[in-house]
Amino acid sequence: MSVVAVAHPNIAFIKYWGKVMDDPNKINWALNPSFSMTLDRAQTQTRIRLSDHFEFCLNGNPASEADTKKLLNYLAMLEKELKVEPLERALSIDSKNNFPTAAGIASSASAFAALCLAYLGLRWGEENATAWCKQNLAEFSRLCRLGSGSACRSVAGGYMYWEGSHAVTWQCKLKLFDTVLILSSEKKKVSSRDGHLTASQSPLLAERLQNLPARSRSMMESLKLAENAHGTPQADIAFSEFGRLLEEEALEMHSLTQKAPQPVEYWSDETRKILTALREKSDRNYFFTIDAGPNLHLISMQPVASEVRSLCKEVGVSAEIWEDSTGGPPRFIPDVEI
Ligand code: DP6
């Protein structure tokens, strides 16, 4: 018996940055609501099989001790939450991303969404699990959150808004593009726990929490305007306003961490070079956001990869480009070799 589930990562427009640190009942509980778009091309495929011995492979290699511990903790949590008996046989788990590890695409979101769905499929059968997730989206989202906060926004496709225990769908038909600039010099990885800790301790947090509801609201209003006026100059104006807020939000997330008592620097020299070039380009129809890493995500209403390639050449930055767009919900696929 084996099942294979696929889930897509998401890119946050309003960031989950800072979580409750000292309450065991509030696992991956964000200090602020966040808002994101699910990606399409990027995906994690996870196969779970009953086996004679436990096995966990990540991207084709045996998982590290730390990752294995995280997985086992999560599976134990799922058993408890679902009130199911532990399985009598061991699990063989194989999980692969189709996007480069250095892409700065939060792989823990798609990893835990795929793992959670695959586990439900194994316990209840694929059809039952699919129906349950559809009817109990909030609960499915909450279960994914227990693995990684951002995973709760990878459960429905399209756009999702996360506040409190789970995320909900935000309806919008706009197809957006995410052109990820994978910059050559990768910064050392800082665990998400440490990243969230810098935010929780930052002197800028209080002001951020005060300003966020208005920014969030304006961002969503701008996207709605762009959706309703699609194909007209008004849509471009509305999207530019969305872009302005998107960039303001990304810069705020990073200044929170740069000004924390134990600051962390996620940007590389290349990140700064591109940021400077983008600032000088006033006629852009693409706008940046940056997660916990050096790479930039450029969000647009049209494909912009060739334009972005030229910009990188102009400023002398070598970058790999990952082109993506708005994507769908997690699902089961036939058990083929992954
Ligand atoms: C910068 O979801 O990776 O991507 O809950 O500790 O697993 P954990 O953190 P994680 O944090 C994501 C942070 C972010 C912003 C975001 O996706 O909202």
Short mmCIF file of N, CA, C and O and ligand atoms in Angstrom, two decimals, residues 10 12 14-17 19 28 34 106 108 147-151 153 192-193 196 253 291-292, ligand 1:
data_model
loop_
_atom_site.label_atom_id
_atom_site.label_comp_id
_atom_site.label_asym_id
_atom_site.label_seq_id
_atom_site.Cartn_x
_atom_site.Cartn_y
_atom_site.Cartn_z
N ASN A 10 4.16 28.28 -1.37
CA ASN A 10 3.48 29.57 -1.58
C ASN A 10 4.46 30.69 -1.33
O ASN A 10 5.43 30.53 -0.59
N ALA A 12 4.72 34.44 0.22
CA ALA A 12 3.95 35.35 1.08
C ALA A 12 4.06 36.79 0.58
O ALA A 12 5.17 37.27 0.33
N ILE A 14 2.22 39.23 2.39
CA ILE A 14 2.37 39.74 3.77
C ILE A 14 3.00 38.59 4.54
O ILE A 14 2.49 37.47 4.54
N LYS A 15 4.14 38.85 5.17
CA LYS A 15 4.96 37.78 5.73
C LYS A 15 4.53 37.33 7.12
O LYS A 15 4.16 38.16 7.96
N TYR A 16 4.64 36.02 7.32
CA TYR A 16 4.60 35.42 8.66
C TYR A 16 6.03 35.55 9.17
O TYR A 16 6.92 34.86 8.70
N TRP A 17 6.23 36.48 10.07
CA TRP A 17 7.60 36.72 10.54
C TRP A 17 7.54 37.06 12.02
O TRP A 17 7.21 38.18 12.38
N LYS A 19 6.81 34.41 15.70
CA LYS A 19 5.77 33.50 16.19
C LYS A 19 5.85 33.40 17.70
O LYS A 19 6.87 33.78 18.31
N ASN A 28 3.89 26.98 16.02
CA ASN A 28 3.93 27.78 14.79
C ASN A 28 2.75 28.74 14.72
O ASN A 28 2.02 28.78 13.72
N SER A 34 -1.04 36.66 7.79
CA SER A 34 -0.24 36.75 6.57
C SER A 34 -1.09 36.38 5.36
O SER A 34 -2.20 35.85 5.51
N ALA A 106 10.10 28.66 -0.10
CA ALA A 106 9.98 27.98 1.20
C ALA A 106 9.50 26.55 1.01
O ALA A 106 8.31 26.29 0.83
N SER A 108 9.43 24.12 3.11
CA SER A 108 8.76 23.46 4.22
C SER A 108 7.24 23.56 4.06
O SER A 108 6.51 22.70 4.53
N GLY A 147 3.22 21.36 11.29
CA GLY A 147 4.52 20.97 10.73
C GLY A 147 5.39 22.18 10.43
O GLY A 147 6.56 22.25 10.79
N SER A 148 4.79 23.16 9.77
CA SER A 148 5.49 24.41 9.45
C SER A 148 4.41 25.47 9.24
O SER A 148 3.43 25.22 8.52
N GLY A 149 4.62 26.63 9.84
CA GLY A 149 3.57 27.66 9.79
C GLY A 149 3.09 27.94 8.37
O GLY A 149 1.89 27.88 8.09
N SER A 150 4.04 28.20 7.47
CA SER A 150 3.65 28.59 6.11
C SER A 150 2.90 27.48 5.37
O SER A 150 2.21 27.74 4.40
N ALA A 151 3.02 26.22 5.83
CA ALA A 151 2.33 25.11 5.16
C ALA A 151 0.81 25.24 5.25
O ALA A 151 0.09 24.72 4.39
N ARG A 153 -0.84 27.62 4.50
CA ARG A 153 -1.32 28.41 3.36
C ARG A 153 -1.12 27.66 2.04
O ARG A 153 -1.31 28.25 0.98
N SER A 192 14.47 28.63 10.50
CA SER A 192 13.30 29.52 10.55
C SER A 192 13.01 29.91 12.01
O SER A 192 12.58 31.02 12.29
N ARG A 193 13.30 28.99 12.92
CA ARG A 193 13.07 29.32 14.34
C ARG A 193 13.90 30.55 14.73
O ARG A 193 13.38 31.48 15.35
N HIS A 196 12.44 33.66 13.05
CA HIS A 196 11.22 34.13 13.72
C HIS A 196 11.56 34.77 15.08
O HIS A 196 10.92 35.72 15.50
N MET A 253 10.07 43.41 6.70
CA MET A 253 10.42 42.10 7.29
C MET A 253 11.93 42.02 7.51
O MET A 253 12.40 41.61 8.57
N ASP A 291 12.04 36.40 0.79
CA ASP A 291 11.83 35.60 2.00
C ASP A 291 13.14 35.49 2.79
O ASP A 291 14.02 36.31 2.61
N ALA A 292 13.24 34.47 3.63
CA ALA A 292 14.42 34.36 4.49
C ALA A 292 15.61 33.80 3.71
O ALA A 292 16.03 32.66 3.90
C1 DP6 B 1 9.94 34.25 5.48
O1 DP6 B 1 6.89 28.57 7.73
O2 DP6 B 1 9.36 28.30 7.30
O3 DP6 B 1 8.87 32.44 4.37
O4 DP6 B 1 6.77 27.75 11.07
O5 DP6 B 1 9.16 27.75 11.72
O6 DP6 B 1 8.38 26.31 9.81
P1 DP6 B 1 8.17 27.59 10.60
O7 DP6 B 1 8.53 28.80 9.63
P2 DP6 B 1 8.27 28.96 8.08
O8 DP6 B 1 8.44 30.55 7.94
C2 DP6 B 1 8.22 31.18 6.72
C3 DP6 B 1 8.77 32.54 6.78
C4 DP6 B 1 8.75 33.31 5.48
C5 DP6 B 1 7.50 34.16 5.35
C6 DP6 B 1 6.21 33.45 5.00
O9 DP6 B 1 6.23 32.45 4.28
O10 DP6 B 1 5.17 33.98 5.42
#
